[in-house]
XYZ file of C-alpha atoms in Angstrom:
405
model
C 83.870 66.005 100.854
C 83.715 69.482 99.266
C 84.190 72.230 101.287
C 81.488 74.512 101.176
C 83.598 77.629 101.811
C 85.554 76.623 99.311
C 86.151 79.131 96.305
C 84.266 78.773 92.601
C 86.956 78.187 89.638
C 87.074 82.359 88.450
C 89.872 84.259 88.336
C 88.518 87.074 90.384
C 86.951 87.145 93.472
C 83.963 89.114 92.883
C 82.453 87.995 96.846
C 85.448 90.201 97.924
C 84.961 92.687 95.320
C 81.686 93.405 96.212
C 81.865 94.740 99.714
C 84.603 96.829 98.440
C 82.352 98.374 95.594
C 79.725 99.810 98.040
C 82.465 100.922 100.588
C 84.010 102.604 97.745
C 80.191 104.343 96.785
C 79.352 105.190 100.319
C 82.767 106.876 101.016
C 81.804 109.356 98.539
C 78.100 109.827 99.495
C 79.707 110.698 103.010
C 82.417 112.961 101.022
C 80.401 114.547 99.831
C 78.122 115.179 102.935
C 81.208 115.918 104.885
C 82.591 118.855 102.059
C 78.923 120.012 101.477
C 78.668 120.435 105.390
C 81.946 122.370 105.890
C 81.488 126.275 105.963
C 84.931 126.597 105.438
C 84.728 125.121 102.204
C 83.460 127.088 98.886
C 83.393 124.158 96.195
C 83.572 120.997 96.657
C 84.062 119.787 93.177
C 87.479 119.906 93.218
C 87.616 117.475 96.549
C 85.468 114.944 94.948
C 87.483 114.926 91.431
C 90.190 114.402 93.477
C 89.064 111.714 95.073
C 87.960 109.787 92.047
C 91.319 110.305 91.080
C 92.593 108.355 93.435
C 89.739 105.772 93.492
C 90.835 105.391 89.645
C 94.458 105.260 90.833
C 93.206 102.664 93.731
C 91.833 100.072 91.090
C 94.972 100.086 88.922
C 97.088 99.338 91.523
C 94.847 97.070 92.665
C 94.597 94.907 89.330
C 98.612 95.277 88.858
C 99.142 93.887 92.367
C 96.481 90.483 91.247
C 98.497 89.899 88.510
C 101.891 89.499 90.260
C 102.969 86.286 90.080
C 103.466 84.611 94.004
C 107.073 83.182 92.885
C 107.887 87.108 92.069
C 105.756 88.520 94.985
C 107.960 85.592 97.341
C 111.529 86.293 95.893
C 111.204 90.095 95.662
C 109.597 90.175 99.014
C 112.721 91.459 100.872
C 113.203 93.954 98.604
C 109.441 95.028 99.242
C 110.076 95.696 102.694
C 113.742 97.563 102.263
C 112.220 99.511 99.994
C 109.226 100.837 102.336
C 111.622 101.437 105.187
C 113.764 103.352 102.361
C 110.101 105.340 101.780
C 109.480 105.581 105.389
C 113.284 107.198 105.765
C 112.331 110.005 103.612
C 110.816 111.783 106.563
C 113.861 112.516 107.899
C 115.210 115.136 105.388
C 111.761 115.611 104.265
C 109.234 115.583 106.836
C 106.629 118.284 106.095
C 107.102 121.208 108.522
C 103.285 122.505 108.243
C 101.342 119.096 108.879
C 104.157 118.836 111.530
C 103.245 121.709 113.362
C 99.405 120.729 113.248
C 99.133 117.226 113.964
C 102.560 117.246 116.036
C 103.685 114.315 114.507
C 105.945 113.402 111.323
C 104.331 111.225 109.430
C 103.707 113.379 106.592
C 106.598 113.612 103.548
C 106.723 116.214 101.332
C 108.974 116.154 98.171
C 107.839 119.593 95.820
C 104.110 119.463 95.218
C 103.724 116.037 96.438
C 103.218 115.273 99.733
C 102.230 111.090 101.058
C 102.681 109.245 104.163
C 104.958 106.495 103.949
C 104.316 104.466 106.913
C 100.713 103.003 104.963
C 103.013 101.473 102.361
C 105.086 100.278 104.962
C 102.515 98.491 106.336
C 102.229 96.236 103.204
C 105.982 95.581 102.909
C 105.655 94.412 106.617
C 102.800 92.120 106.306
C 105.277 90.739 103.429
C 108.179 90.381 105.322
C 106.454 88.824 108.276
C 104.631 86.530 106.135
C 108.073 85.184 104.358
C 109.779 85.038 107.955
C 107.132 82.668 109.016
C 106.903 80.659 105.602
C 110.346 80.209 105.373
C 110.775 79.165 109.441
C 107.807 76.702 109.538
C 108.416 74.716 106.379
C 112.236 74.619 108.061
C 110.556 72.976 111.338
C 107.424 71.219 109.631
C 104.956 69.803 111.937
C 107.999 69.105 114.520
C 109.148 73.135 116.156
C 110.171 72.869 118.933
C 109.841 75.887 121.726
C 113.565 76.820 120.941
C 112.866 77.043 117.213
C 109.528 78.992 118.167
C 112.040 81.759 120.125
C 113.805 81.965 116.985
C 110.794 82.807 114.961
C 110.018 85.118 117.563
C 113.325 86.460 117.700
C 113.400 87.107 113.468
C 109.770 88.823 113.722
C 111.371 91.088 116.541
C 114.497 91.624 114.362
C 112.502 93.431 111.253
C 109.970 95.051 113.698
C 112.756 97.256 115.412
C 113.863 99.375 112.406
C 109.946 99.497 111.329
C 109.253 100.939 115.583
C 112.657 102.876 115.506
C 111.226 104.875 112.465
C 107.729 105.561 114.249
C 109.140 106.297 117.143
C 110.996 109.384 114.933
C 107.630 110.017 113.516
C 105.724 110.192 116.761
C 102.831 108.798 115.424
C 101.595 106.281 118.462
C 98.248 105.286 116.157
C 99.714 103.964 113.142
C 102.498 102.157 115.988
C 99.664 100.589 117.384
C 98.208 99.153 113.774
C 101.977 97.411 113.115
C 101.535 95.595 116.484
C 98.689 94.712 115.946
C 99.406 93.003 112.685
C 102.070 91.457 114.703
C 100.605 90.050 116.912
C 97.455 88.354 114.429
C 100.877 86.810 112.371
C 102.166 85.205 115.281
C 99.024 84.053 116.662
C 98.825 82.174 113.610
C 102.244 80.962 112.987
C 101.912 77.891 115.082
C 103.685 79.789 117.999
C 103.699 78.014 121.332
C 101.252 79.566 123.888
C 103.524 79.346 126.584
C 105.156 81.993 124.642
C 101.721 83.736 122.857
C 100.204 83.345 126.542
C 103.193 85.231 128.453
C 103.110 88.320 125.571
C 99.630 88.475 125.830
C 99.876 89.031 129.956
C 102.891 91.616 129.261
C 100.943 93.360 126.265
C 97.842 93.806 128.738
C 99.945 94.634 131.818
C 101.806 97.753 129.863
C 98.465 98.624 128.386
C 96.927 98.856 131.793
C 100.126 100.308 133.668
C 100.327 103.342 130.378
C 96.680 104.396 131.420
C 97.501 104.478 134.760
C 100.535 106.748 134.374
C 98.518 109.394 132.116
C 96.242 109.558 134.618
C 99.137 110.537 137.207
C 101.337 113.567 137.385
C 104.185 111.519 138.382
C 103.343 109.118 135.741
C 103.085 111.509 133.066
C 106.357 113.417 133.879
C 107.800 109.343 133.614
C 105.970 109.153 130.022
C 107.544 112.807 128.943
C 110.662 111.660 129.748
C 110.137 108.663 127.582
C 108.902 110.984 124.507
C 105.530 111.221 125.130
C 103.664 114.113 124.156
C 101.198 115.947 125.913
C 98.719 115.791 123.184
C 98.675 112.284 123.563
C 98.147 112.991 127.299
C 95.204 115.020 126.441
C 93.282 112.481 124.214
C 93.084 110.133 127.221
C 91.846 112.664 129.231
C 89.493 113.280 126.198
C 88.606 109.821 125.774
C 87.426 109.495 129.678
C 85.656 112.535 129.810
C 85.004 113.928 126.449
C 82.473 116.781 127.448
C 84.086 118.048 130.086
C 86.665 119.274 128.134
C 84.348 120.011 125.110
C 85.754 123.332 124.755
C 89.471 122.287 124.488
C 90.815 119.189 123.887
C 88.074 117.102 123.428
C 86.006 119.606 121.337
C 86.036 117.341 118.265
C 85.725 114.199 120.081
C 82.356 116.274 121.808
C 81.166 116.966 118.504
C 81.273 113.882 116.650
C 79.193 112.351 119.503
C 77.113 114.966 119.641
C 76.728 114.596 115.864
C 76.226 110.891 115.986
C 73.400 111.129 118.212
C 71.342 113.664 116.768
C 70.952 111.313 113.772
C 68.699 109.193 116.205
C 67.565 106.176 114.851
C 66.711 106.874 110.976
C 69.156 109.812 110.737
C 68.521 113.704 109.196
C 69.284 113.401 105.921
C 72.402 114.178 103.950
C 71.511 117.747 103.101
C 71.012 118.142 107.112
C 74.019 117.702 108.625
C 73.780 120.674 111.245
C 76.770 119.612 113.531
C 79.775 121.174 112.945
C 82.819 118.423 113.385
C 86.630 119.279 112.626
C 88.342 117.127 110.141
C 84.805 115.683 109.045
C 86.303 114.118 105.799
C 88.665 111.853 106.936
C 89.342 110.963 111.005
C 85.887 111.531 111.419
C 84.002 110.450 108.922
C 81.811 108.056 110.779
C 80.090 110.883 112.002
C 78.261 111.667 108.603
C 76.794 108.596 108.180
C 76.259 108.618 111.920
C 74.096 111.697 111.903
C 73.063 111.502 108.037
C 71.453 108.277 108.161
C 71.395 107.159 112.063
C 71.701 104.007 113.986
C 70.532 102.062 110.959
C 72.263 103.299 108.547
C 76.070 102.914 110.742
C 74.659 99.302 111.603
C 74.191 98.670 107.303
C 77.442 100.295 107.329
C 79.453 97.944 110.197
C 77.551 94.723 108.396
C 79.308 95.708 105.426
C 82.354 96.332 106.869
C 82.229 92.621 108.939
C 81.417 90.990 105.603
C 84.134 92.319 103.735
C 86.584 90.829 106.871
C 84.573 87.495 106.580
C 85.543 87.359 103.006
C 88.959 88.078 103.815
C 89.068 85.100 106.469
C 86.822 82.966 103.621
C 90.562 83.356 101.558
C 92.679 82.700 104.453
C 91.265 79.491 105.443
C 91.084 78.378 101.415
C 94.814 79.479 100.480
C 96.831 76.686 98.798
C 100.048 78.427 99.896
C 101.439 79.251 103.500
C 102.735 81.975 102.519
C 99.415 83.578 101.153
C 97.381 82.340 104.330
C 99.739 84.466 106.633
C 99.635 87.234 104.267
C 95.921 87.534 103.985
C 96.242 87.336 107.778
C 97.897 90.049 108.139
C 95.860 92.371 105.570
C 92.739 91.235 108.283
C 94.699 92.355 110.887
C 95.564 95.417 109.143
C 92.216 96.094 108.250
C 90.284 95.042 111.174
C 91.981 97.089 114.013
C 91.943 100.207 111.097
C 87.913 99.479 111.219
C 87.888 99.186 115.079
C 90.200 101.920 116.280
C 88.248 104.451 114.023
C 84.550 103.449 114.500
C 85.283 102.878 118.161
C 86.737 106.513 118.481
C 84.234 108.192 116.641
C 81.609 106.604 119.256
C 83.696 107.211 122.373
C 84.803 103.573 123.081
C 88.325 104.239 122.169
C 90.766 107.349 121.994
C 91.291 109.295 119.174
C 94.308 108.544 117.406
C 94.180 109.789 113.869
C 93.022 106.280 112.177
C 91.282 106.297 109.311
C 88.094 104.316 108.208
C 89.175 102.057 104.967
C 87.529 103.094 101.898
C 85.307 105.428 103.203
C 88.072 108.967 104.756
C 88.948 110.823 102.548
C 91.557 109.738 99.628
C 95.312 109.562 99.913
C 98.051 107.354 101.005
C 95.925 105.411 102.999
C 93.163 105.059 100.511
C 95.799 103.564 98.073
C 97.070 101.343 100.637
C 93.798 99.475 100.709
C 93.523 98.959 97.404
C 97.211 97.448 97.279
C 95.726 95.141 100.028
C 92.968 93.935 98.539
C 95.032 93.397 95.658
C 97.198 91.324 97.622
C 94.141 89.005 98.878
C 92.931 88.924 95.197
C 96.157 87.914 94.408
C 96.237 84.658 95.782
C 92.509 84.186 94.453
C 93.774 84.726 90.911
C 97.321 82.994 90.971
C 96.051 80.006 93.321
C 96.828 77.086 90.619
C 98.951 78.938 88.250
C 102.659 79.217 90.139
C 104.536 77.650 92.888
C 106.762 79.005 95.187
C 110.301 77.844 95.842
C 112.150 77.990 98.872
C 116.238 78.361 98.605
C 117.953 75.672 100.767
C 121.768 75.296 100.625
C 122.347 75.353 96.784
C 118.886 73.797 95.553
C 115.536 74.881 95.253
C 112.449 73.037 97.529
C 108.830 73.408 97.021
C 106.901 74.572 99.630
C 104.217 72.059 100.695
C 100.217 73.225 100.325
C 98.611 73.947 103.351
């Protein structure tokens, strides 16, 4: 019997392309609402060229990444991720000082003129490199792991996490941390992990969750989380987060005014040309804001539709893909995209701390911006090359096809 989610013969995906089209369109609508709305900015011209540029920049890179054979994307894969650490490393010598000293973390690299954030590439490279660690341990195992073998998968997904967390944990950034475990943990929920094992990191994961919020709330606690590296910025946006207008004049000013600005839209919102709220960093972090007060509850319920489409055409590809190693892969870009979605809606609308995440497609263009292009590309990818290559698995001295899921 045919399955019904089953993909059409094209070489393109144009269900997934869709939902990325109107993203694409409504980013700039709110761009421009967002520049338009800023007094601190003269012409706004220059912003939106800019980010057609990289929209233009987006699709190439996009359309190169389809086209990449799956035996190349497999056997280069390695490479893929040593290379993003390599481009994460560059914020060592050349982290830049000024975005430094505002956002008190290191994420930004600046080499001359140009200035990018590694760790969004890196998050591509490590969906990779999970993806090939799984691929290559399961087809080892088959249908027959047993708990040991699942510790050693386990233990290999731990192995190329650490230099990944060791490099955050030099960039302070504890939002884009949070994004790489969550993409860890969506790969090994799917690997065919025991739960004995996905059961006991799940109680662990919740318990240091709960115990963290506990100790920010403390003195003690947070003079235990200083002395572990913690900032007291990120102190401050938990104490935002909790009680955003209480501390509306300091440290949760922005946090105040985006949900100040989010519910003066109402239901049908005031119109583009009437944004009348005045929210720092509008364009990008807090973006949901504009269509929030623009276009009201309907139009950030048409936007959050959109936005749970696109992930149901991601999981659409994952449950179709002919090759393992493209099912975890698109499982991880859902991961990657979904907590992205999550972490910035739900911070925008109070449910969730701030933490500097921005919405896919629709902040402002940049590193990220191109990152989500690349992993779209990636999903297209295995759309595109489903019947057209194999992939080959080393083993001793000869060369084993890897079965179809």
């Amino acid at each position: 019997m045919r399955n019904k989610l089953a993909p059409k013969n094209e070489p393109v995906n144009y269900a997934l392309l869709l939902p990325v089209f109107l993203l694409i369109l409504i980013g700039f609508v709110a761009q421009y609402g967002a520049f338009k709305a800023d007094p601190a900015i003269e012409s706004f011209d220059p912003l939106l060229k800019k980010q057609l540029a990289w929209t233009i920049l987006g699709f190439i890179s996009m359309f190169i990444t389809m086209f990449i054979p799956i035996r190349y994307l497999w056997k280069f894969t390695p490479a893929i991720y040593a290379l993003s650490l390599g481009l994460m490393s560059l914020l060592i010598p050349f982290h830049d000082p000024v975005m430094s000293a505002a956002t008190g973390t290191k994420r930004w690299a600046r080499i001359g003129p140009f200035s990018f954030q590694p760790s969004e590439f890196v998050k591509l490279g490590y969906i990779l490199m999970l993806a090939y660690i799984i691929t290559k341990r399961r087809q080892k195992t088959s249908d027959q792991a047993t708990l040991k073998d699942d510790f050693r998968l386990l233990g290999e997904m731990v192995l190329v996490s650490l230099p990944v967390m060791a490099l955050m944990f030099y960039q302070k950034d504890f939002g884009t941390s949070l994004v790489f475990m969550s993409i860890f943990v969506g790969m090994l929920l799917v690997s065919g992990c025991s739960w004995k094992i996905l059961g006991t990191g799940f109680a662990a994961l919740t318990a240091l969750g709960v115990t963290g919020i506990l100790l920010v709330l403390t003195e003690q606690g947070q003079k235990i989380l200083s002395f572990l590296h913690f900032k007291p910025y990120q102190f401050d946006r938990i104490h935002a987060w909790l009680n955003p207008f209480e501390y509306a004049d300091s440290i949760s000013f922005q946090q105040a005014r985006g949900l100040t600005a989010i519910g003066s839209g109402e239901m049908l919102g005031k119109g583009l040309s009437n944004l009348e709220v005045y929210v720092p960093v509008r364009e990008s972090d807090m973006i949901f804001t504009v269509i929030g007060e623009a276009y009201g509850f309907v139009g950030t319920c048409i936007l959050i539709l959109l936005f749970f489409y696109l992930i149901y055409q991601m999981l659409i590809c994952t449950l179709n893909a002919k090759r393992e190693f493209y099912a975890y892969i698109t499982t991880g870009v859902i991961m990657y995209f979904l907590f992205h979605i999550l972490e910035n809606i739900g911070s925008n609308i109070g449910l969730l701390p701030l933490t500097g995440i921005p919405l896919p497609f629709i902040s402002q263009g940049g590193s990220a911006y191109l990152a989500n292009f690349i992993a779209i590309g990636l999903i297209l990818s295995m759309y595109y090359q489903k019947e057209k290559t194999d992939i080959y698995l080393p083993k001793e001295k000869e060369f084993v096809r890897v079965k179809s899921t």
